[in-house]
CSV table of C-alpha atoms and ligand atoms in Angstrom, one decimal:
chain,number,residue,atom,x,y,z
A,1,MET,CA,-15.8,-10.8,-20.5
A,2,ILE,CA,-12.9,-8.3,-21.3
A,3,SER,CA,-10.5,-8.1,-18.6
A,4,SER,CA,-7.9,-5.5,-18.2
A,5,THR,CA,-5.2,-5.5,-15.8
A,6,LEU,CA,-5.9,-4.0,-12.0
A,7,LYS,CA,-2.8,-1.6,-12.9
A,8,GLN,CA,-4.6,-0.7,-16.3
A,9,THR,CA,-8.1,-0.2,-14.8
A,10,LEU,CA,-6.6,1.9,-12.2
A,11,ALA,CA,-4.9,4.4,-14.6
A,12,LYS,CA,-8.1,4.9,-16.1
A,13,GLU,CA,-10.2,5.5,-12.8
A,14,ILE,CA,-7.3,7.9,-11.8
A,15,GLU,CA,-7.5,10.0,-15.0
A,16,ASN,CA,-11.5,10.2,-14.7
A,17,TRP,CA,-11.2,11.0,-10.7
A,18,ARG,CA,-8.6,13.6,-10.6
A,19,PRO,CA,-10.6,16.7,-12.4
A,20,ARG,CA,-13.2,16.0,-9.3
A,21,THR,CA,-10.8,16.7,-6.8
A,22,GLU,CA,-9.0,19.7,-8.6
A,23,ARG,CA,-12.3,21.3,-9.1
A,24,LEU,CA,-13.4,20.7,-5.3
A,25,TYR,CA,-9.9,22.1,-4.3
A,26,LYS,CA,-9.9,25.3,-6.8
A,27,GLU,CA,-13.6,26.3,-6.8
A,28,TYR,CA,-14.8,25.5,-3.6
A,29,GLY,CA,-11.6,25.6,-1.4
A,30,ASP,CA,-13.6,28.3,1.0
A,31,VAL,CA,-16.8,26.3,1.5
A,32,GLU,CA,-16.9,25.2,5.1
A,33,VAL,CA,-17.5,21.5,6.2
A,34,ASP,CA,-16.8,21.5,9.7
A,35,LYS,CA,-16.7,23.5,13.2
A,36,VAL,CA,-13.4,23.1,15.0
A,37,THR,CA,-14.1,23.9,18.9
A,38,ILE,CA,-12.2,23.8,21.6
A,39,SER,CA,-13.4,20.4,22.7
A,40,LYS,CA,-12.5,18.7,19.2
A,41,ILE,CA,-8.6,20.0,20.1
A,42,ILE,CA,-8.3,18.9,23.5
A,43,GLY,CA,-10.6,15.6,22.8
A,44,GLY,CA,-8.7,14.0,19.9
A,45,MET,CA,-10.2,15.6,17.1
A,46,ARG,CA,-13.2,13.3,17.6
A,47,GLY,CA,-15.5,13.6,14.6
A,48,LEU,CA,-13.4,16.4,13.1
A,49,LYS,CA,-13.9,16.1,9.2
A,50,THR,CA,-10.2,16.6,7.9
A,51,LEU,CA,-9.7,14.0,5.7
A,52,VAL,CA,-10.8,12.5,2.6
A,53,SER,CA,-10.8,9.2,1.6
A,54,ASP,CA,-12.9,6.9,-1.2
A,55,ILE,CA,-11.4,3.9,-0.1
A,56,SER,CA,-14.1,3.3,2.6
A,57,SER,CA,-16.6,5.4,4.7
A,58,LEU,CA,-18.0,4.6,8.1
A,59,ASP,CA,-21.4,5.3,9.1
A,60,PRO,CA,-21.9,5.7,13.2
A,61,LYS,CA,-25.1,3.5,12.7
A,62,GLU,CA,-24.5,1.8,9.7
A,63,GLY,CA,-20.7,0.9,10.1
A,64,ILE,CA,-18.2,0.4,7.4
A,65,ARG,CA,-18.7,0.3,3.9
A,66,TYR,CA,-15.9,-0.6,1.3
A,67,ARG,CA,-16.4,1.6,-1.8
A,68,GLY,CA,-20.1,1.9,-0.7
A,69,TYR,CA,-20.5,-1.7,-0.5
A,70,SER,CA,-21.8,-3.0,2.9
A,71,LEU,CA,-19.4,-6.1,4.4
A,72,PRO,CA,-22.2,-8.6,3.3
A,73,GLU,CA,-22.5,-7.1,-0.1
A,74,VAL,CA,-18.6,-7.1,-0.4
A,75,ILE,CA,-18.5,-11.0,0.6
A,76,GLU,CA,-21.2,-11.7,-1.6
A,77,GLY,CA,-19.9,-9.8,-4.8
A,78,LEU,CA,-16.3,-10.9,-4.8
A,79,PRO,CA,-15.2,-14.0,-6.8
A,80,LYS,CA,-14.7,-16.8,-4.0
A,81,ALA,CA,-11.2,-18.9,-3.8
A,82,PRO,CA,-12.0,-22.4,-5.2
A,83,ASN,CA,-13.6,-25.1,-2.7
A,84,SER,CA,-14.2,-22.0,-0.3
A,85,THR,CA,-16.7,-19.8,1.0
A,86,MET,CA,-14.9,-16.5,1.6
A,87,PRO,CA,-13.7,-14.4,-1.6
A,88,HIS,CA,-9.9,-14.1,-2.4
A,89,VAL,CA,-8.5,-11.3,-0.3
A,90,GLU,CA,-6.7,-9.9,-3.8
A,91,GLY,CA,-10.2,-9.4,-5.2
A,92,LEU,CA,-10.9,-7.2,-2.0
A,93,PHE,CA,-7.5,-5.2,-2.9
A,94,TYR,CA,-9.0,-5.0,-6.6
A,95,LEU,CA,-12.2,-3.3,-5.3
A,96,LEU,CA,-10.8,-1.0,-3.1
A,97,LEU,CA,-8.5,0.2,-5.7
A,98,THR,CA,-10.7,0.8,-8.6
A,99,GLY,CA,-14.2,0.8,-7.1
A,100,ARG,CA,-15.8,-1.9,-9.1
A,101,PHE,CA,-16.0,-6.1,-8.6
A,102,PRO,CA,-13.4,-8.0,-10.4
A,103,ASN,CA,-14.5,-10.9,-12.1
A,104,GLU,CA,-13.1,-14.1,-12.2
A,105,GLN,CA,-10.6,-13.7,-14.6
A,106,GLU,CA,-9.3,-10.2,-13.0
A,107,VAL,CA,-9.1,-11.3,-9.9
A,108,SER,CA,-7.0,-14.6,-10.8
A,109,LEU,CA,-4.7,-12.0,-12.6
A,110,VAL,CA,-3.8,-10.0,-9.2
A,111,VAL,CA,-3.7,-13.6,-7.5
A,112,ASN,CA,-0.9,-14.4,-9.8
A,113,GLU,CA,0.6,-11.0,-9.9
A,114,PHE,CA,0.9,-11.4,-5.6
A,115,ALA,CA,2.1,-14.9,-5.9
A,116,LYS,CA,5.1,-13.5,-8.0
A,117,ARG,CA,6.0,-10.9,-5.6
A,118,ARG,CA,6.4,-13.2,-2.6
A,119,VAL,CA,9.6,-14.1,-1.9
A,120,LEU,CA,11.3,-12.4,1.0
A,121,PRO,CA,14.6,-11.1,0.7
A,122,ARG,CA,17.1,-12.8,2.7
A,123,TYR,CA,18.0,-10.2,5.2
A,124,VAL,CA,14.2,-9.8,6.3
A,125,CYS,CA,14.4,-13.4,7.7
A,126,GLU,CA,17.9,-12.4,9.1
A,127,ILE,CA,16.3,-9.4,11.0
A,128,ILE,CA,13.4,-11.3,12.4
A,129,ASP,CA,16.1,-14.0,13.6
A,130,ALA,CA,18.3,-11.4,15.1
A,131,PHE,CA,15.0,-10.5,17.6
A,132,PRO,CA,15.2,-12.4,21.2
A,133,ASP,CA,11.9,-14.5,21.3
A,134,TYR,CA,10.4,-12.6,24.1
A,135,THR,CA,10.1,-9.7,21.6
A,136,HIS,CA,6.5,-8.9,20.9
A,137,PRO,CA,5.7,-10.1,17.2
A,138,MET,CA,4.5,-6.7,16.3
A,139,VAL,CA,7.8,-5.0,17.0
A,140,MET,CA,9.1,-8.0,14.4
A,141,PHE,CA,6.8,-7.3,11.9
A,142,SER,CA,6.9,-3.5,12.0
A,143,SER,CA,10.7,-3.6,11.8
A,144,ALA,CA,10.5,-6.3,9.0
A,145,ILE,CA,8.7,-4.1,6.9
A,146,LEU,CA,10.7,-1.0,7.5
A,147,ALA,CA,14.0,-2.6,6.7
A,148,MET,CA,12.2,-3.5,3.3
A,149,SER,CA,12.5,0.4,2.4
A,150,LYS,CA,15.5,-0.1,0.4
A,151,GLU,CA,13.6,-2.2,-1.8
A,152,SER,CA,11.1,1.1,-2.9
A,153,GLU,CA,10.5,1.4,-6.4
A,154,PHE,CA,9.4,4.7,-5.4
A,155,ASN,CA,12.7,5.8,-4.0
A,156,LYS,CA,14.4,4.7,-6.6
A,157,ARG,CA,12.6,6.9,-9.3
A,158,TYR,CA,12.1,9.9,-7.3
A,159,PHE,CA,15.6,10.4,-6.1
A,160,SER,CA,16.8,9.6,-9.8
A,161,GLY,CA,15.2,13.0,-10.3
A,162,ASN,CA,12.8,12.0,-13.4
A,163,LEU,CA,9.3,11.4,-11.7
A,164,HIS,CA,6.8,13.7,-12.6
A,165,LYS,CA,4.4,14.3,-9.7
A,166,ASN,CA,1.6,13.0,-11.9
A,167,GLU,CA,3.3,9.6,-12.1
A,168,TYR,CA,3.8,9.2,-8.2
A,169,TRP,CA,1.1,6.7,-7.9
A,170,ASP,CA,2.9,4.4,-10.2
A,171,PRO,CA,5.7,3.4,-8.2
A,172,THR,CA,3.8,3.8,-4.9
A,173,TYR,CA,1.3,0.8,-6.6
A,174,GLU,CA,4.4,-1.4,-7.4
A,175,ASP,CA,5.9,-0.9,-3.7
A,176,ALA,CA,2.2,-1.7,-2.6
A,177,LEU,CA,1.9,-4.7,-4.4
A,178,ASN,CA,5.1,-6.1,-3.4
A,179,LEU,CA,4.7,-5.4,0.0
A,180,LEU,CA,1.4,-6.5,0.3
A,181,ALA,CA,2.5,-10.2,-1.4
A,182,LYS,CA,4.8,-10.6,1.3
A,183,LEU,CA,3.1,-9.8,4.3
A,184,PRO,CA,2.1,-13.3,4.9
A,185,ASN,CA,5.4,-14.7,4.5
A,186,ILE,CA,6.7,-12.1,7.0
A,187,ALA,CA,3.9,-12.8,9.2
A,188,SER,CA,4.2,-16.7,9.0
A,189,TYR,CA,8.1,-16.5,9.4
A,190,ILE,CA,7.5,-14.6,12.6
A,191,TYR,CA,5.0,-17.4,13.7
A,192,ASN,CA,7.1,-20.2,13.0
A,193,LYS,CA,10.1,-18.7,14.6
A,194,LEU,CA,8.3,-17.6,17.8
A,195,TYR,CA,5.9,-20.8,18.4
A,196,LEU,CA,6.2,-23.6,15.8
A,197,LYS,CA,10.0,-23.6,16.1
A,198,ASP,CA,10.1,-25.5,12.7
A,199,LYS,CA,11.8,-25.2,9.3
A,200,PRO,CA,9.8,-22.2,7.7
A,201,ARG,CA,7.8,-23.7,4.7
A,202,PHE,CA,8.2,-22.4,1.0
A,203,SER,CA,4.8,-20.6,-0.4
A,204,MET,CA,2.6,-22.7,-2.8
A,205,PRO,CA,2.6,-21.0,-6.0
A,206,ASN,CA,-1.1,-22.3,-6.8
A,207,LEU,CA,-2.6,-20.8,-3.5
A,208,ASP,CA,-3.9,-17.5,-2.9
A,209,MET,CA,-3.2,-15.1,-0.1
A,210,GLY,CA,-5.4,-16.6,2.6
A,211,GLY,CA,-4.6,-20.4,1.7
A,212,ASN,CA,-1.1,-19.7,1.5
A,213,PHE,CA,-1.1,-18.0,4.8
A,214,ALA,CA,-3.1,-21.0,6.4
A,215,TYR,CA,-0.5,-23.4,4.6
A,216,LEU,CA,2.6,-21.5,5.9
A,217,ILE,CA,1.5,-21.6,9.6
A,218,HIS,CA,0.4,-24.9,9.0
A,219,LYS,CA,-3.4,-24.5,9.7
A,220,ASP,CA,-5.7,-27.0,7.8
A,221,LYS,CA,-9.1,-26.0,6.1
A,222,PRO,CA,-11.2,-24.2,6.9
A,223,TYR,CA,-8.3,-21.9,8.2
A,224,ASP,CA,-8.0,-20.5,4.7
A,225,ASP,CA,-11.5,-19.0,4.7
A,226,VAL,CA,-10.8,-17.6,8.3
A,227,ALA,CA,-7.7,-15.8,7.2
A,228,ARG,CA,-9.5,-14.6,4.2
A,229,MET,CA,-12.4,-13.3,6.3
A,230,HIS,CA,-10.3,-12.0,8.8
A,231,PHE,CA,-7.9,-9.9,6.4
A,232,ILE,CA,-10.9,-8.6,4.3
A,233,VAL,CA,-13.1,-7.5,7.4
A,234,HIS,CA,-10.0,-5.5,8.9
A,235,SER,CA,-8.7,-3.9,5.9
A,236,ASP,CA,-10.2,-0.6,6.2
A,237,HIS,CA,-12.1,1.7,8.6
A,238,GLU,CA,-12.2,5.0,6.8
A,239,SER,CA,-9.2,7.5,7.2
A,240,GLY,CA,-9.5,8.6,10.5
A,241,ASN,CA,-8.6,5.6,13.0
A,242,VAL,CA,-5.2,5.7,14.2
A,243,SER,CA,-3.4,3.1,11.8
A,244,ALA,CA,-4.7,4.6,8.9
A,245,HIS,CA,-4.3,8.2,9.6
A,246,THR,CA,-0.8,7.3,10.7
A,247,GLY,CA,-0.2,5.7,7.3
A,248,HIS,CA,-1.5,8.6,5.3
A,249,LEU,CA,0.6,11.2,7.3
A,250,VAL,CA,3.6,9.4,6.8
A,251,ALA,CA,3.4,9.1,3.4
A,252,SER,CA,2.4,12.8,3.0
A,253,SER,CA,6.0,13.5,3.4
A,254,LEU,CA,6.7,11.2,0.6
A,255,SER,CA,8.1,8.7,3.1
A,256,ASP,CA,7.7,5.1,0.9
A,257,VAL,CA,5.2,2.3,1.5
A,258,TYR,CA,7.2,0.2,3.5
A,259,MET,CA,8.0,3.5,5.9
A,260,SER,CA,4.2,4.5,6.3
A,261,THR,CA,3.2,0.8,6.7
A,262,SER,CA,5.7,0.1,9.4
A,263,ALA,CA,4.5,3.4,11.2
A,264,MET,CA,0.6,2.7,11.1
A,265,LEU,CA,1.6,-0.9,12.5
A,266,ASN,CA,3.0,0.8,15.4
A,267,GLY,CA,-0.1,3.0,15.9
A,268,LEU,CA,-2.4,-0.4,15.5
A,269,ALA,CA,0.0,-1.8,18.3
A,270,GLY,CA,-1.8,0.1,21.1
A,271,PRO,CA,-4.2,-1.4,23.3
A,272,LEU,CA,-7.0,1.0,22.5
A,273,HIS,CA,-6.5,0.4,18.7
A,274,GLY,CA,-5.7,-3.2,17.0
A,275,LEU,CA,-3.9,-4.6,20.2
A,276,ALA,CA,-7.4,-4.8,21.6
A,277,SER,CA,-7.9,-8.1,19.5
A,278,GLN,CA,-5.0,-9.5,21.9
A,279,GLU,CA,-6.4,-8.1,25.0
A,280,VAL,CA,-9.8,-9.5,24.6
A,281,MET,CA,-8.5,-13.0,24.6
A,282,ASN,CA,-6.3,-12.1,27.6
A,283,TRP,CA,-9.1,-10.7,29.4
A,284,LEU,CA,-11.7,-13.7,28.6
A,285,LEU,CA,-9.2,-16.3,29.8
A,286,ASP,CA,-8.5,-14.4,32.5
A,287,GLY,CA,-11.8,-13.9,33.6
A,288,ILE,CA,-12.7,-17.7,33.4
A,289,GLU,CA,-9.8,-18.5,35.4
A,290,LYS,CA,-10.6,-15.8,37.9
A,291,ILE,CA,-14.3,-16.5,38.2
A,292,GLY,CA,-13.4,-20.2,38.5
A,293,ASN,CA,-15.9,-22.1,35.9
A,294,GLU,CA,-15.3,-23.2,32.5
A,295,GLU,CA,-18.3,-21.6,31.5
A,296,PRO,CA,-19.1,-18.5,33.5
A,297,THR,CA,-22.9,-17.7,33.9
A,298,GLU,CA,-24.2,-14.3,32.8
A,299,ASP,CA,-24.3,-13.0,36.4
A,300,GLU,CA,-20.8,-14.5,37.1
A,301,TRP,CA,-19.6,-12.1,34.0
A,302,ARG,CA,-21.8,-9.2,35.2
A,303,ASP,CA,-20.2,-9.3,38.6
A,304,TYR,CA,-16.6,-9.7,36.9
A,305,LEU,CA,-17.3,-6.8,34.6
A,306,TRP,CA,-18.2,-4.4,37.6
A,307,GLY,CA,-15.2,-5.5,39.4
A,308,LYS,CA,-13.0,-4.7,36.3
A,309,LEU,CA,-14.7,-1.0,35.9
A,310,ASN,CA,-14.8,0.0,39.3
A,311,SER,CA,-11.1,-0.4,39.3
A,312,GLY,CA,-11.0,2.0,36.5
A,313,GLN,CA,-10.2,-0.5,33.6
A,314,VAL,CA,-11.6,-0.5,30.1
A,315,VAL,CA,-13.5,-3.5,28.8
A,316,PRO,CA,-11.6,-4.5,25.6
A,317,GLY,CA,-13.5,-5.0,22.5
A,318,PHE,CA,-16.5,-2.8,23.4
A,319,GLY,CA,-16.9,1.0,22.8
A,320,HIS,CA,-15.8,2.9,19.6
A,321,ALA,CA,-14.8,6.4,18.8
A,322,VAL,CA,-17.2,6.7,15.7
A,323,LEU,CA,-19.8,3.7,15.7
A,324,ARG,CA,-22.9,4.0,18.0
A,325,LYS,CA,-24.2,0.4,17.2
A,326,THR,CA,-22.8,-3.3,16.9
A,327,ASP,CA,-19.8,-3.0,14.6
A,328,PRO,CA,-21.0,-5.1,11.7
A,329,ARG,CA,-17.6,-6.5,11.6
A,330,TYR,CA,-18.2,-8.3,14.8
A,331,THR,CA,-21.8,-9.2,13.4
A,332,LEU,CA,-20.2,-11.0,10.4
A,333,GLN,CA,-17.9,-13.1,12.5
A,334,ARG,CA,-20.5,-13.9,15.0
A,335,GLY,CA,-22.5,-15.1,12.2
A,336,PHE,CA,-19.7,-17.2,11.2
A,337,SER,CA,-19.2,-18.3,14.8
A,338,LYS,CA,-22.8,-19.1,15.4
A,339,GLN,CA,-22.7,-21.7,12.2
A,340,PHE,CA,-19.3,-23.3,13.2
A,341,LEU,CA,-17.9,-22.3,16.9
A,342,GLN,CA,-21.3,-23.6,18.5
A,343,GLU,CA,-19.6,-25.9,20.9
A,344,ASP,CA,-16.6,-23.8,21.6
A,345,LYS,CA,-16.6,-22.8,25.5
A,346,ILE,CA,-15.0,-19.5,25.0
A,347,TRP,CA,-17.5,-18.4,22.1
A,348,LYS,CA,-20.3,-19.4,24.8
A,349,SER,CA,-19.0,-16.6,26.9
A,350,VAL,CA,-18.3,-14.2,23.9
A,351,ASP,CA,-22.2,-15.0,23.2
A,352,LYS,CA,-23.1,-14.4,26.6
A,353,LEU,CA,-20.9,-11.0,26.8
A,354,TYR,CA,-22.6,-9.7,24.0
A,355,ARG,CA,-25.7,-9.7,26.1
A,356,VAL,CA,-24.0,-8.5,29.3
A,357,VAL,CA,-21.4,-5.9,28.5
A,358,PRO,CA,-23.5,-3.5,26.6
A,359,GLU,CA,-26.3,-3.6,29.3
A,360,VAL,CA,-23.4,-3.2,32.2
A,361,LEU,CA,-21.5,-0.2,30.2
A,362,LYS,CA,-25.0,1.8,29.6
A,363,GLU,CA,-25.7,1.3,33.3
A,364,HIS,CA,-21.8,2.4,34.2
A,365,GLY,CA,-22.7,5.4,32.1
A,366,LYS,CA,-19.4,6.7,30.5
A,367,ALA,CA,-18.7,4.9,27.3
A,368,LYS,CA,-21.0,6.6,24.2
A,369,ASN,CA,-21.2,3.3,22.3
A,370,PRO,CA,-21.8,0.4,24.9
A,371,TRP,CA,-21.6,-2.3,21.6
A,372,PRO,CA,-18.8,-4.2,20.8
A,373,ASN,CA,-16.5,-3.6,17.8
A,374,VAL,CA,-14.6,-5.9,15.7
A,375,ASP,CA,-12.0,-6.9,18.3
A,376,ALA,CA,-14.3,-8.6,20.6
A,377,GLN,CA,-15.0,-11.2,18.1
A,378,SER,CA,-11.9,-12.1,16.1
A,379,GLY,CA,-9.4,-13.6,18.5
A,380,VAL,CA,-12.2,-16.6,19.4
A,381,ILE,CA,-12.2,-17.5,15.8
A,382,GLN,CA,-8.5,-17.6,15.7
A,383,TRP,CA,-8.2,-19.5,18.9
A,384,HIS,CA,-10.8,-21.8,17.6
A,385,TYR,CA,-9.3,-22.8,14.5
A,386,GLY,CA,-5.4,-23.2,16.7
A,387,VAL,CA,-4.2,-19.8,16.4
A,388,ARG,CA,-3.7,-19.7,20.4
A,389,GLU,CA,-0.9,-17.2,20.2
A,390,PHE,CA,-2.9,-14.1,21.2
A,391,GLU,CA,0.0,-11.7,21.0
A,392,PHE,CA,0.0,-12.5,17.3
A,393,TYR,CA,-3.5,-11.3,16.6
A,394,THR,CA,-2.7,-7.9,16.0
A,395,VAL,CA,-0.3,-9.2,13.1
A,396,LEU,CA,-2.9,-10.7,11.6
A,397,PHE,CA,-5.1,-7.6,12.0
A,398,GLY,CA,-2.3,-5.9,10.6
A,399,ILE,CA,-2.0,-7.9,7.2
A,400,GLY,CA,-5.4,-6.8,6.6
A,401,ARG,CA,-5.2,-3.2,7.5
A,402,SER,CA,-2.3,-2.8,5.2
A,403,ILE,CA,-4.3,-3.7,2.4
A,404,GLY,CA,-6.6,-0.5,3.2
A,405,ILE,CA,-3.6,1.7,3.8
A,406,CYS,CA,-1.8,0.7,0.8
A,407,ALA,CA,-4.9,1.4,-1.3
A,408,ASN,CA,-5.4,4.8,0.4
A,409,ILE,CA,-1.6,5.7,0.0
A,410,ILE,CA,-1.7,5.0,-3.6
A,411,TRP,CA,-4.7,7.3,-4.3
A,412,ASP,CA,-3.4,10.2,-2.1
A,413,ARG,CA,-0.4,10.2,-4.4
A,414,ALA,CA,-2.6,10.0,-7.6
A,415,LEU,CA,-4.8,12.6,-6.9
A,416,GLY,CA,-1.8,14.7,-5.4
A,417,TYR,CA,-2.5,14.8,-1.8
A,418,PRO,CA,0.1,17.3,0.0
A,419,LEU,CA,1.9,17.2,2.9
A,420,GLU,CA,-0.2,17.1,6.0
A,421,ARG,CA,0.5,19.9,8.3
A,422,PRO,CA,-2.3,21.3,10.8
A,423,LYS,CA,-1.4,23.9,13.4
A,424,SER,CA,-1.1,23.3,16.9
A,425,VAL,CA,-2.1,26.0,19.7
A,426,THR,CA,-1.0,26.7,23.1
A,427,THR,CA,-3.1,26.4,26.3
A,428,GLU,CA,-2.6,30.1,26.6
A,429,MET,CA,-3.8,30.9,23.2
A,430,LEU,CA,-7.1,28.8,23.7
A,431,GLU,CA,-7.5,30.4,27.2
A,432,LYS,CA,-7.6,33.7,25.0
A,433,ILE,CA,-9.9,32.1,22.6
A,434,ALA,CA,-12.2,31.4,25.1
A,435,GLY,CA,-12.2,34.8,26.8
A,436,ILE,CA,-10.5,33.4,29.9
A,437,LYS,CA,-8.0,35.9,30.3
B,1,LIG,N1,-14.9,0.1,28.6
B,1,LIG,C1,-14.9,0.9,29.7
B,1,LIG,N2,-15.3,2.4,29.7
B,1,LIG,C2,-15.1,2.6,28.4
B,1,LIG,C3,-15.1,1.8,27.1
B,1,LIG,C4,-14.9,0.3,27.4
B,1,LIG,N3,-15.0,-0.6,26.6
B,1,LIG,N4,-15.3,2.4,26.2
B,1,LIG,C5,-15.3,3.6,26.5
B,1,LIG,N5,-15.5,3.7,27.8
B,1,LIG,C6,-15.0,5.3,28.5
B,1,LIG,C7,-14.0,6.0,28.3
B,1,LIG,O1,-12.6,5.2,28.5
B,1,LIG,C8,-13.7,7.5,28.8
B,1,LIG,O2,-13.8,7.3,29.8
B,1,LIG,P1,-13.2,8.8,30.8
B,1,LIG,O3,-14.4,9.8,30.8
B,1,LIG,O4,-13.0,8.4,32.0
B,1,LIG,O5,-12.2,9.3,29.9
B,1,LIG,C9,-15.6,7.4,28.4
B,1,LIG,O6,-16.1,6.0,28.2
B,1,LIG,C10,-16.1,8.1,26.8
B,1,LIG,O7,-15.3,7.5,25.9
B,1,LIG,P2,-16.1,7.3,24.7
B,1,LIG,O8,-16.0,8.6,24.2
B,1,LIG,O9,-17.1,6.5,24.3
B,1,LIG,O10,-14.9,6.6,23.6
B,1,LIG,P3,-13.5,7.0,22.9
B,1,LIG,O11,-13.7,7.5,21.5
B,1,LIG,O12,-12.8,8.1,24.0
B,1,LIG,O13,-12.5,5.7,22.9
B,1,LIG,C11,-12.2,3.4,22.4
B,1,LIG,C12,-12.9,4.8,21.9
B,1,LIG,C13,-12.2,2.5,21.4
B,1,LIG,C14,-10.6,3.8,22.6
B,1,LIG,C15,-13.0,2.9,23.7
B,1,LIG,O14,-14.2,2.6,23.7
B,1,LIG,C16,-12.2,1.6,24.5
B,1,LIG,O15,-11.1,2.3,25.4
B,1,LIG,N6,-12.5,0.5,24.1
B,1,LIG,C17,-11.9,-0.8,24.6
B,1,LIG,C18,-10.9,-0.9,24.0
B,1,LIG,C19,-11.2,-1.2,22.4
B,1,LIG,O16,-11.7,-2.2,22.4
B,1,LIG,N7,-10.2,-0.8,21.4
B,1,LIG,C20,-10.4,-1.2,20.1
B,1,LIG,C21,-11.3,-0.5,19.2
B,1,LIG,C22,-11.6,-0.9,17.8
B,1,LIG,N8,-10.0,-0.9,17.3
B,1,LIG,O17,-10.1,-2.0,16.8
B,1,LIG,O18,-9.4,-0.4,17.2
B,2,LIG,C1,-10.5,0.4,13.3
B,2,LIG,O1,-10.7,-0.6,12.6
B,2,LIG,O2,-9.6,1.1,12.7
B,2,LIG,C2,-11.1,0.5,14.7
B,2,LIG,O3,-12.4,0.2,14.6
B,2,LIG,C3,-11.1,1.8,14.9
B,2,LIG,C4,-11.4,3.0,14.2
B,2,LIG,O4,-12.1,2.8,13.4
B,2,LIG,O5,-11.3,4.3,15.1
């Protein structure tokens, strides 16, 4: 089979794609796509179609598709790591960037490319070390990434004054690879400082991203596959979610990939977004303790849920701004749990809550989507395999999400998407538009 490098394949894809975007913009620029109403403006722009991304798309009923492929198709279609049931995360990056499944040789080229770029600059470790141990790991993660802005190839070339617009994607691609390759190392350095309190390990050059991460945080098989699955399912969720949108917005001012990724992680770190993965575990353990039964019954969980809802709190891991059915990322992880976590007491509660919460939320009558999202399932798997420090879960989400964000930013630059700058209005203007005054 003929193999070209990821960058060569991407360059061809970009050349083929550019005329499509140019044509839409120039010839069909006045075609209406959506209607902006006052409820959309005040209500967080829910569902308003104002962004473009070809990396993934989200159907409310069907859930996420990466480059047109469902999650089971992605897991099935990507080459697997040796002795593993899960694919190389690097292969997913290839798929997200180019729209096609790489062959074994193409994946191994990307795996090697990532492995070459892993070593952390000394100052990144020093920055992490300087934080007191009570700092949230997301603060350390985001700060360490931001500090690496000085490495940016894009900045070097842009500020040297001879980077043509059509070439923006090229140094952005280099920055993205340099950053993505280092994320497991940054995360594991934080994990080590906060929880293992051991001498940090050096990367194993022969291991892929998932395998090396498992090694760096001292977790044995099958944690390598758990890490691969985790990074893959969290990688992208179209472009309107808080983290993806933030990454795109910040990058649109031509801030580099390090700044954009750090910013998107700060959005991910909110409890209504990625931090819900931490919240779910907190909520579960707290519930088990308060109920006073290691394996609460469905009735006990039901009563507990009503208590929470009646005191005005959300149930973390349930509901979604777009989805209107069970998140397929939940379903995929549930399948894994049913196979490997059957005897885990906490998983048994997660399983019960899958039956109880939607029924209670429907009766409660507020949430438009009573079904579980990705976060209702991810933490219990980490917990089962020994990553019990749930403050760290959003960092794991963030490693995965960075893959999609970086793929999006590379394509934003390739297609020349401009500075994002919508218009705001005042309340008085809206009242006038509504005919109130
Ligand atoms: N528990 C209780 N109430 C809920 C829940 C929930 N899980 N989900 C939505 N509601 C309430 C929501 O707070 C709102 O109440 P109010 O009218 O008093 O403001 C009402 O239902 C309508 O909200 P929706 O339109 O259904 O949801 P929205 O699009 O505004 O928000 C979430 C989406 C995801 C922020 C919301 O469902 C939620 O807070 N879920 C729990 C937190 C969570 O799991 N976040 C992670 C999402 C996935 N991720 O990884 O980012
Ligand atoms: C995500 O993965 O970004 C979340 O499910 C939130 C979203 O899509 O709005």
